Amino acid sequence: MFAYLPVLQVRIQFALAFMLTFPRSNDPMFNRKAVFSLYTGLAEYAWWWERDLKRKIKAVQKGAR
C-alpha cells in the first residue's frame, strides 16, 4: 500500500497545478473533469514509467558486473 504513496503525491501535485492553471470556466465545451483526469493519469503513467526504467537500468548494471 505504501508503494503507492509517491504516485498519490504526484497526482496531488498535478491536481493542484491543474486547478491553478485552469480556473473555473463557464465554457460548456471545456470538460474540467476530463482534463483533470488526463493530467493526473499522465502524471501517474510518467511515475510508473520512470520507476520501471530505473529498475531496468539497475538490472542491466547488475548484469554488466
Short mmCIF file of C-alpha atoms in Angstrom, two decimals:
data_model
loop_
_atom_site.label_atom_id
_atom_site.label_comp_id
_atom_site.label_asym_id
_atom_site.label_seq_id
_atom_site.Cartn_x
_atom_site.Cartn_y
_atom_site.Cartn_z
CA MET A 1 0.00 0.00 0.00
CA PHE A 2 2.82 2.41 0.88
CA ALA A 3 4.45 1.81 -2.51
CA TYR A 4 1.53 3.77 -3.99
CA LEU A 5 2.13 6.90 -1.88
CA PRO A 6 4.61 8.59 -4.27
CA VAL A 7 2.08 8.13 -7.09
CA LEU A 8 -0.59 9.73 -4.93
CA GLN A 9 1.76 12.61 -4.15
CA VAL A 10 2.46 13.15 -7.86
CA ARG A 11 -1.27 13.03 -8.63
CA ILE A 12 -1.98 15.64 -5.92
CA GLN A 13 0.78 17.92 -7.26
CA PHE A 14 -0.62 17.68 -10.78
CA ALA A 15 -4.14 18.26 -9.47
CA LEU A 16 -3.01 21.46 -7.75
CA ALA A 17 -1.16 22.57 -10.88
CA PHE A 18 -4.31 21.90 -12.89
CA MET A 19 -6.51 23.90 -10.52
CA LEU A 20 -4.14 26.85 -10.70
CA THR A 21 -3.76 26.62 -14.48
CA PHE A 22 -7.45 26.22 -15.30
CA PRO A 23 -9.68 28.29 -13.03
CA ARG A 24 -13.41 27.55 -13.10
CA SER A 25 -14.75 28.26 -16.55
CA ASN A 26 -18.31 28.88 -17.72
CA ASP A 27 -17.45 27.47 -21.14
CA PRO A 28 -19.68 24.38 -21.62
CA MET A 29 -17.22 22.89 -24.14
CA PHE A 30 -14.45 22.80 -21.52
CA ASN A 31 -14.79 19.46 -19.75
CA ARG A 32 -12.97 20.14 -16.50
CA LYS A 33 -13.19 16.58 -15.19
CA ALA A 34 -11.81 15.09 -18.40
CA VAL A 35 -8.80 17.42 -18.43
CA PHE A 36 -8.25 16.79 -14.72
CA SER A 37 -8.29 13.02 -15.30
CA LEU A 38 -5.89 13.44 -18.19
CA TYR A 39 -3.47 15.45 -16.04
CA THR A 40 -3.49 13.00 -13.14
CA GLY A 41 -3.42 9.98 -15.45
CA LEU A 42 -0.38 11.31 -17.31
CA ALA A 43 1.34 12.06 -14.01
CA GLU A 44 0.75 8.54 -12.76
CA TYR A 45 1.87 6.99 -16.06
CA ALA A 46 5.07 9.06 -16.01
CA TRP A 47 5.78 7.95 -12.44
CA TRP A 48 5.32 4.23 -13.23
CA TRP A 49 7.34 4.58 -16.45
CA GLU A 50 10.23 6.25 -14.62
CA ARG A 51 10.15 3.57 -11.90
CA ASP A 52 10.20 0.81 -14.50
CA LEU A 53 13.08 2.48 -16.35
CA LYS A 54 15.12 2.76 -13.12
CA ARG A 55 14.55 -0.95 -12.45
CA LYS A 56 15.67 -1.88 -15.97
CA ILE A 57 18.81 0.25 -15.63
CA LYS A 58 19.64 -1.44 -12.31
CA ALA A 59 19.12 -4.87 -13.88
CA VAL A 60 21.44 -4.01 -16.78
CA GLN A 61 24.08 -2.66 -14.37
CA LYS A 62 23.89 -5.86 -12.30
CA GLY A 63 24.26 -7.97 -15.44
CA ALA A 64 27.31 -5.98 -16.55
CA ARG A 65 29.23 -6.77 -13.35
#
